[in-house]
Tab-separated table of C-alpha atoms in Angstrom:
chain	number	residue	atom	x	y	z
A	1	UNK	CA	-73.561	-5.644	63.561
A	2	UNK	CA	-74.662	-1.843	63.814
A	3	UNK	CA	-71.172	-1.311	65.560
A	4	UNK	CA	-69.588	-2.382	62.479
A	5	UNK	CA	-71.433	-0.498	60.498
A	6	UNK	CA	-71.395	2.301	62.100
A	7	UNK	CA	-67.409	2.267	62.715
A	8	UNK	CA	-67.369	1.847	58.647
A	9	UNK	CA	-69.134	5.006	57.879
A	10	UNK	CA	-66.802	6.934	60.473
A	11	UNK	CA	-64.299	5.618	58.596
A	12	UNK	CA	-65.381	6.602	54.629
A	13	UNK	CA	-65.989	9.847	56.806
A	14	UNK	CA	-62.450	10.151	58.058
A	15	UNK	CA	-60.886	9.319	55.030
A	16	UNK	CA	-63.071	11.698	53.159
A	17	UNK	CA	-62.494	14.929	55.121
A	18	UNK	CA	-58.594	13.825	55.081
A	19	UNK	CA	-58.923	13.783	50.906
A	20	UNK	CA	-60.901	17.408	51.377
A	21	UNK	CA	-58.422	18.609	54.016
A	22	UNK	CA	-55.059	17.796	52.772
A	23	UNK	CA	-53.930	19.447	49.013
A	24	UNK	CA	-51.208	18.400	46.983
A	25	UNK	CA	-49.723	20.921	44.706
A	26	UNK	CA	-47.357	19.529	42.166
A	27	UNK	CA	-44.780	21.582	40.506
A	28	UNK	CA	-45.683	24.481	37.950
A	29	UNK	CA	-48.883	24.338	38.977
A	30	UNK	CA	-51.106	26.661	41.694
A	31	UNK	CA	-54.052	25.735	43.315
A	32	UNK	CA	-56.603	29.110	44.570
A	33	UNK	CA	-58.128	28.374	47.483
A	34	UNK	CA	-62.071	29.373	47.909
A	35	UNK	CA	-64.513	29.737	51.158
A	36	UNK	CA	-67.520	29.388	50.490
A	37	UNK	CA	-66.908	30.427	46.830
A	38	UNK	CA	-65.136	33.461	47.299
A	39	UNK	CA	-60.966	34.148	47.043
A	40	UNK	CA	-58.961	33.595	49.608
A	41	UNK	CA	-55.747	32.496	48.795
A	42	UNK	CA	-53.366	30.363	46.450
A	43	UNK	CA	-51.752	27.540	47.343
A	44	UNK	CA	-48.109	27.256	46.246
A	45	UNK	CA	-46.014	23.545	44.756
A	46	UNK	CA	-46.398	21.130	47.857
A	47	UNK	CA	-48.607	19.987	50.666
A	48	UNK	CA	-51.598	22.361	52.330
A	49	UNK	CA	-53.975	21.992	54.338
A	50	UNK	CA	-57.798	23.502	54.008
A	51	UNK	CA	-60.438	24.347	56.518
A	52	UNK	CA	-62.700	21.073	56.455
A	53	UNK	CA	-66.895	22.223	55.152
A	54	UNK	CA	-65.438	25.536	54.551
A	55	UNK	CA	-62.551	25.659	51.830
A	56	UNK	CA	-62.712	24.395	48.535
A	57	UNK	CA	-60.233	24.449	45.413
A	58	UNK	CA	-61.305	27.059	43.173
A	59	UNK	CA	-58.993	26.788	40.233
A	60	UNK	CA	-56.012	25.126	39.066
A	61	UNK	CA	-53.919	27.310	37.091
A	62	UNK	CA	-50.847	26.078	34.981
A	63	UNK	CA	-47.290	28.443	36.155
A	64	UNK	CA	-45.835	27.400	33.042
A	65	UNK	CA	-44.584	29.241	29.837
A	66	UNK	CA	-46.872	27.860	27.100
A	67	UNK	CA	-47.552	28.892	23.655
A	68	UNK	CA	-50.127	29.958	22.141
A	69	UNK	CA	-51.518	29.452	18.363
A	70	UNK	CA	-52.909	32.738	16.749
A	71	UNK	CA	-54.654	31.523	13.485
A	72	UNK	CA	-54.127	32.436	10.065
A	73	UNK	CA	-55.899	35.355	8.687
A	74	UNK	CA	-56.009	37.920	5.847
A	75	UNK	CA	-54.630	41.416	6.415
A	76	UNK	CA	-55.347	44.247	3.724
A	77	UNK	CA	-52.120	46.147	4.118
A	78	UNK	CA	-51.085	49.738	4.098
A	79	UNK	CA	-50.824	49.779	-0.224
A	80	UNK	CA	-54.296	47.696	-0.604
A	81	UNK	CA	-52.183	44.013	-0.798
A	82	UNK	CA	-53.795	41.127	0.996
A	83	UNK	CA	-51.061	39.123	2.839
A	84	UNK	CA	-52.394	35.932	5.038
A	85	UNK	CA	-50.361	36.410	8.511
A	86	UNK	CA	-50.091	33.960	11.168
A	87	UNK	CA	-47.886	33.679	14.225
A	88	UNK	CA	-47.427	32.352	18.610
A	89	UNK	CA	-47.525	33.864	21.345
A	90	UNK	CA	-45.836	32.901	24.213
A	91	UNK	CA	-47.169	33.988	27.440
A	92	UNK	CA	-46.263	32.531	31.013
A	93	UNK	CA	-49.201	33.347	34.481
A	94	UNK	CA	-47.285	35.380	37.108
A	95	UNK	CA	-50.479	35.922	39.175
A	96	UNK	CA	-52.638	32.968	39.383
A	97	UNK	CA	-55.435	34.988	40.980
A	98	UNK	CA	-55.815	37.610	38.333
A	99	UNK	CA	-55.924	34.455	35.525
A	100	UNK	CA	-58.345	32.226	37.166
A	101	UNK	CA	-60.718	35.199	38.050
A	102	UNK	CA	-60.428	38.435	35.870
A	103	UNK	CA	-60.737	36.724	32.557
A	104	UNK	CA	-62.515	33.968	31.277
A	105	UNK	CA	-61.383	31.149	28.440
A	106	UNK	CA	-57.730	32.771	28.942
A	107	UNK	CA	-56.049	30.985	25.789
A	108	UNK	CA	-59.005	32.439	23.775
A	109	UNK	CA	-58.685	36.268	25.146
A	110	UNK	CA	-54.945	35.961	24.067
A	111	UNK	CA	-55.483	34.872	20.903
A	112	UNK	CA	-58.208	37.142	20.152
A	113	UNK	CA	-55.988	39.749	21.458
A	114	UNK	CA	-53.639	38.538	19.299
A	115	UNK	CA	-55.092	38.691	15.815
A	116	UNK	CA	-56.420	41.787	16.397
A	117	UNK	CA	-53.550	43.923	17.502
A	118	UNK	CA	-51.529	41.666	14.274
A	119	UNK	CA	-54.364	43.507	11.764
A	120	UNK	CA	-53.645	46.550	13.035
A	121	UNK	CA	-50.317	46.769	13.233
A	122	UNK	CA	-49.695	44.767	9.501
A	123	UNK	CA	-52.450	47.110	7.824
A	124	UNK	CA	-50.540	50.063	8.939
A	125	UNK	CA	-47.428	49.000	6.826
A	126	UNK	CA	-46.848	48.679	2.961
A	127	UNK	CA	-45.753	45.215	1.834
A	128	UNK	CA	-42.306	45.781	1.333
A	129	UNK	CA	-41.661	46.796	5.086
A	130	UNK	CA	-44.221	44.019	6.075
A	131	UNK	CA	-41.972	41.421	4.714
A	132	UNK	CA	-38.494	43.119	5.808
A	133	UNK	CA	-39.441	44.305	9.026
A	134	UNK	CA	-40.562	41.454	10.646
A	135	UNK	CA	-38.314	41.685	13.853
A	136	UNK	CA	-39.975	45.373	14.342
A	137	UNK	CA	-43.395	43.764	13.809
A	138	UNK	CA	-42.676	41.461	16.035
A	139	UNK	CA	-41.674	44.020	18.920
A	140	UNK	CA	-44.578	45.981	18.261
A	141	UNK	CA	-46.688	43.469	19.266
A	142	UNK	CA	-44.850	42.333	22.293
A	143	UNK	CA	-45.504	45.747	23.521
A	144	UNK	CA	-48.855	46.203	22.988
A	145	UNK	CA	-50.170	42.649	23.856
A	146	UNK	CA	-47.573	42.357	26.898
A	147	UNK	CA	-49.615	46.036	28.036
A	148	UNK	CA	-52.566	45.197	27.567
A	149	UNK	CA	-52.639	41.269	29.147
A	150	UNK	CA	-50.911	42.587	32.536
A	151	UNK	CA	-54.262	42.720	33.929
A	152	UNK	CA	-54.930	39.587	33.508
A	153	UNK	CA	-51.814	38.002	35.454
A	154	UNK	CA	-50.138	36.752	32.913
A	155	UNK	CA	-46.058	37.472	30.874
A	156	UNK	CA	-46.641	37.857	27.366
A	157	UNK	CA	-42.531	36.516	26.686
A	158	UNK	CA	-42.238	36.497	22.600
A	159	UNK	CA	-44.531	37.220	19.623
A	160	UNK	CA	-43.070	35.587	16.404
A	161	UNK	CA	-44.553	35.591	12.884
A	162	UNK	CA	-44.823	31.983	11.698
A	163	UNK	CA	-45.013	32.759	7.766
A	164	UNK	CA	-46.434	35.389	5.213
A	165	UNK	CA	-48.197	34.434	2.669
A	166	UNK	CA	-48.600	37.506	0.218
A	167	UNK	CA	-50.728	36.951	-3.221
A	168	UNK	CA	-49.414	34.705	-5.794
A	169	UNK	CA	-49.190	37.260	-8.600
A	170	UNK	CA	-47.035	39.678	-6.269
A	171	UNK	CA	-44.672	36.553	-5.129
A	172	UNK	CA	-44.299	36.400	-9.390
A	173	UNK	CA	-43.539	39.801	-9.262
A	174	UNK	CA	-41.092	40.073	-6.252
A	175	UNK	CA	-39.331	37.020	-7.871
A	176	UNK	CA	-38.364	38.891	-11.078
A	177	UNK	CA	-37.916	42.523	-9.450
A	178	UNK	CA	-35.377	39.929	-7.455
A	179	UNK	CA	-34.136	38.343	-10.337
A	180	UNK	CA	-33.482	41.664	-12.245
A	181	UNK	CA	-32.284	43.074	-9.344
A	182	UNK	CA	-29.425	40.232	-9.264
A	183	UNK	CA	-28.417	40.390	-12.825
A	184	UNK	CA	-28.196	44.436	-12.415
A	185	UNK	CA	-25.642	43.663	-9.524
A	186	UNK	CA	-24.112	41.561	-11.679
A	187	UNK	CA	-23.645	43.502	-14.416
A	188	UNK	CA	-22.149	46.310	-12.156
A	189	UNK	CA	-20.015	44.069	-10.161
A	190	UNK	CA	-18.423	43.369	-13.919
A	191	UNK	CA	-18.169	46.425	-15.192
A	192	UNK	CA	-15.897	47.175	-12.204
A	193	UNK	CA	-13.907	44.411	-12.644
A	194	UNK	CA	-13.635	45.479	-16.401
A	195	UNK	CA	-12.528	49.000	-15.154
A	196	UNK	CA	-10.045	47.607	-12.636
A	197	UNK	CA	-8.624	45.180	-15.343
A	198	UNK	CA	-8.344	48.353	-17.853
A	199	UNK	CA	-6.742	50.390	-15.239
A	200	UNK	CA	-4.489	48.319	-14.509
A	201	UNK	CA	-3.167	47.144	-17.947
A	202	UNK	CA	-2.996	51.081	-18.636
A	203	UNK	CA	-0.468	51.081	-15.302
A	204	UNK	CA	1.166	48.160	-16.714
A	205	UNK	CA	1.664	50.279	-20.131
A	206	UNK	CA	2.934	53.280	-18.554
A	207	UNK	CA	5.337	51.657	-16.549
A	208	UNK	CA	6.680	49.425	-19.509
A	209	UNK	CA	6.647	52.704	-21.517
A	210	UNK	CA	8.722	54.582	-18.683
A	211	UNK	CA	11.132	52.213	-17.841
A	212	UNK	CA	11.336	51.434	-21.813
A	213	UNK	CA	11.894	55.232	-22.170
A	214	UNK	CA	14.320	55.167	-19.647
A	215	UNK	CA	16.565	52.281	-21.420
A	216	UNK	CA	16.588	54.239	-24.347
A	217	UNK	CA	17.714	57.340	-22.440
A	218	UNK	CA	20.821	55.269	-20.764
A	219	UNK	CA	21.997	53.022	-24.150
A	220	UNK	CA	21.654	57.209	-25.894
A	221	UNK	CA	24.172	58.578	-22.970
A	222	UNK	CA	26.338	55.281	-23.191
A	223	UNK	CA	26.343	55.990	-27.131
A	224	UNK	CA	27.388	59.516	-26.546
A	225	UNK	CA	29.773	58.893	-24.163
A	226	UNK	CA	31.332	56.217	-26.185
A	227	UNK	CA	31.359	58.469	-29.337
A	228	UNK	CA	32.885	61.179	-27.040
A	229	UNK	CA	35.411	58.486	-25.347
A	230	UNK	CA	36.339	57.829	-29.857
A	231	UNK	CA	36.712	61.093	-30.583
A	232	UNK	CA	38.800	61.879	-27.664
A	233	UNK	CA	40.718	59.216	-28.703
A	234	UNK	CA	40.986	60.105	-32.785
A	235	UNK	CA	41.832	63.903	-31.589
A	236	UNK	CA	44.910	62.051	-29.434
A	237	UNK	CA	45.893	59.747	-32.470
A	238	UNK	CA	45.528	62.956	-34.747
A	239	UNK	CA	47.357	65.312	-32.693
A	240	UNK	CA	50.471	62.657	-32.405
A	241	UNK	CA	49.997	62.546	-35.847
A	242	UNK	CA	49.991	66.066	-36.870
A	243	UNK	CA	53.082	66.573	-34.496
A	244	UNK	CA	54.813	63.454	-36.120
A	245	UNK	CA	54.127	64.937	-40.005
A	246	UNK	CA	55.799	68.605	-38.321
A	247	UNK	CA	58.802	67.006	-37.279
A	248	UNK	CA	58.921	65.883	-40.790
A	249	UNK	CA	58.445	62.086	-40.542
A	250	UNK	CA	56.929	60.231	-43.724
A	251	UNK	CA	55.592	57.024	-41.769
A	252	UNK	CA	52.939	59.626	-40.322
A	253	UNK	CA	51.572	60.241	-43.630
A	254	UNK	CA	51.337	56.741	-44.518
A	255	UNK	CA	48.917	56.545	-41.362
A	256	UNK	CA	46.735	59.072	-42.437
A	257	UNK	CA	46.797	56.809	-45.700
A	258	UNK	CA	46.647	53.609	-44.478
A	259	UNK	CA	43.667	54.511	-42.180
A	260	UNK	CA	41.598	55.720	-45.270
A	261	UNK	CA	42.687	53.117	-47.060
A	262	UNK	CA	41.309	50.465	-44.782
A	263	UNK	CA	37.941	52.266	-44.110
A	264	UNK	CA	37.587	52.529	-48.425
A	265	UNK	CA	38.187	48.918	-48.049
A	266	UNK	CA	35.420	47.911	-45.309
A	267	UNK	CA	33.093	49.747	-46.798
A	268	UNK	CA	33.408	48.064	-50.071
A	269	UNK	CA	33.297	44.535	-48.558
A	270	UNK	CA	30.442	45.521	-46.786
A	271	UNK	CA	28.347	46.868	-49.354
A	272	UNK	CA	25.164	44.821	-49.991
A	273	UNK	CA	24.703	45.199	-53.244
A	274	UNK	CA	28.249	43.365	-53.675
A	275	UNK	CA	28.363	39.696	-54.269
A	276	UNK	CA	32.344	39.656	-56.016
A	277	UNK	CA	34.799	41.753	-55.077
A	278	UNK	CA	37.942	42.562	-57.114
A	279	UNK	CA	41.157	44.159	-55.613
A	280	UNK	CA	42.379	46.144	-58.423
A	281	UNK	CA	45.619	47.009	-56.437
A	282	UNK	CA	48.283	44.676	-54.691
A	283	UNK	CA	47.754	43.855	-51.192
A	284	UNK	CA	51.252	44.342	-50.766
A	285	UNK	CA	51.189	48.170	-50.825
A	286	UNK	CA	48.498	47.845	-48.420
A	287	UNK	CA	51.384	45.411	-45.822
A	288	UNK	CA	53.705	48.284	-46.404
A	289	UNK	CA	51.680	51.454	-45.469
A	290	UNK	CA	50.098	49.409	-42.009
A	291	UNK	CA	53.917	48.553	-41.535
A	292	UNK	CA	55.355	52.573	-41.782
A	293	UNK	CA	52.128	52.897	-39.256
A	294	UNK	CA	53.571	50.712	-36.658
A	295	UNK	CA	57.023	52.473	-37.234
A	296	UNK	CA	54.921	55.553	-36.623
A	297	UNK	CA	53.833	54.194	-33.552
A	298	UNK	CA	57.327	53.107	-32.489
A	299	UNK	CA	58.590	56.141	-32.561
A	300	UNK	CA	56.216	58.326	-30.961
A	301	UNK	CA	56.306	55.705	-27.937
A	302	UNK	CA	60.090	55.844	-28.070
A	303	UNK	CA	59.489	60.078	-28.042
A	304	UNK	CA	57.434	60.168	-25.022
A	305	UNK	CA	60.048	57.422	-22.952
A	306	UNK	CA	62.529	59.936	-23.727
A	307	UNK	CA	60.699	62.861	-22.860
A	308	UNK	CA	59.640	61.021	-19.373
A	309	UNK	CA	63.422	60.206	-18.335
């Protein structure tokens, strides 16, 4: 009976020291290692083994990136405008050492850290480059809060801005300087297109007006030439003429009549003022003369075949 009993607490013993001796260490995670509550070392993802009575876990510290809340708060910025800021932070232990033991509550520290450094660097600015510069905001921070957390063994990754809240009156007023803003771009963007439309209707004229200009020019040289090309030809008819009435032939003079005659005669049908016309003379004279014209013309043709031979 004390055998038994005895072999049981051997055994709880056993399995007890094994439980103390033998350390799991799952991944992302690091175990430091203490003797006899001091640091010693840190115990990496997988199985260790500590001294039995001598080393204890001291801390387990999370490897992982995690993020960090910083709470909302009101900033009085650079032009006297109070803006509620919030953002994250997110931070990441590279030395699980310097975390467990050189700063205490370490989620707290880095938001504390956080709102502090987002005062300062948000009161420094007016509100106009508070809400257009956030990315350079953002940087800021990174720098400072990355600086000044090193210490403490951990990777401050990112700082983002979750939202800024500025005062309702100045949202009012930043969404009609917008508004007006919009509608003055608008206006401009159609005055241009009023000035490109003018512009290029005025093109549109000039060319019209040139290339009109330039028919006008070409029908007034096709007009000249023509009259030249007519009186050309009436200085041939009248020289054959004139040399016809020298020789002493009376059909030439019946030309010079019979083309006056006929131009008289257009001119009075033509007229507008003339609704009836009456011929006071016979149209036969009229058959005669145009006949001692094409005699005219025979003869003169008959002349220059002779004169050619």
């Amino acid at each position: 009976m004390f055998v038994s009993a005895f072999s049981a607490v051997i055994l709880i013993l056993a399995i007890v020291i094994a439980f103390s001796i033998i350390k799991i260490v799952p991944q992302g995670r690091e175990f430091t290692v203490e003797r006899f509550g001091r640091y010693t070392r840190t115990l990496k993802p997988g199985i260790s083994f500590l001294t039995p009575f001598v080393e204890s876990i001291g801390r387990r510290v999370n490897m992982m990136e995690r993020v960090v809340d910083v709470p909302q708060q009101e900033v009085i910025t650079k032009d006297n405008v109070v803006v509620k800021v919030d953002g994250i932070v997110f931070t990441q232990v590279i030395d699980a050492a310097a975390a467990a033991y050189r700063v205490d509550n370490l989620d707290n520290a880095v938001t504390q850290l956080a709102m502090t450094n987002l005062r300062t660097v948000v009161g420094g600015m007016e509100l106009d480059e508070v809400l257009s510069q956030r990315d350079s905001i953002n940087s800021r921070l990174l720098t400072v809060i990355d600086q000044a957390t090193s210490p403490w063994g951990i990777k401050v990754n990112r700082i983002e801005i979750k939202d800024l809240k500025p005062p309702l009156d100045i949202t009012d007023s930043m969404a009609r300087q917008m508004k007006a803003e919009r509608e003055r771009r608008a206006q401009i963007i159609e005055a241009d297109g009023d000035k490109q439309a003018a512009i290029t209707r005025a093109e549109g004229n000039k060319q019209a007006t040139v290339l009109e200009a330039e028919g006008r020019r070409e029908a007034a040289y096709r007009d000249a030439e023509a009259r030249e090309r007519a009186a050309e030809a009436e200085a041939k008819a009248t020289e054959m003429v004139s040399e016809a009435i020298a020789k002493g032939d009376v059909n030439a003079i019946n030309y010079f009549v019979a083309q006056k005659y006929v131009e008289a005669f257009g001119k009075f049908a033509t007229s507008p003022n003339t609704k009836t016309i009456i011929l006071p003379t016979e149209l036969s004279s009229l058959a005669g003369t145009v006949g001692g014209v094409t005699e005219l013309v025979k003869s003169i043709t008959n002349d220059q075949s002779s004169a050619k031979k």
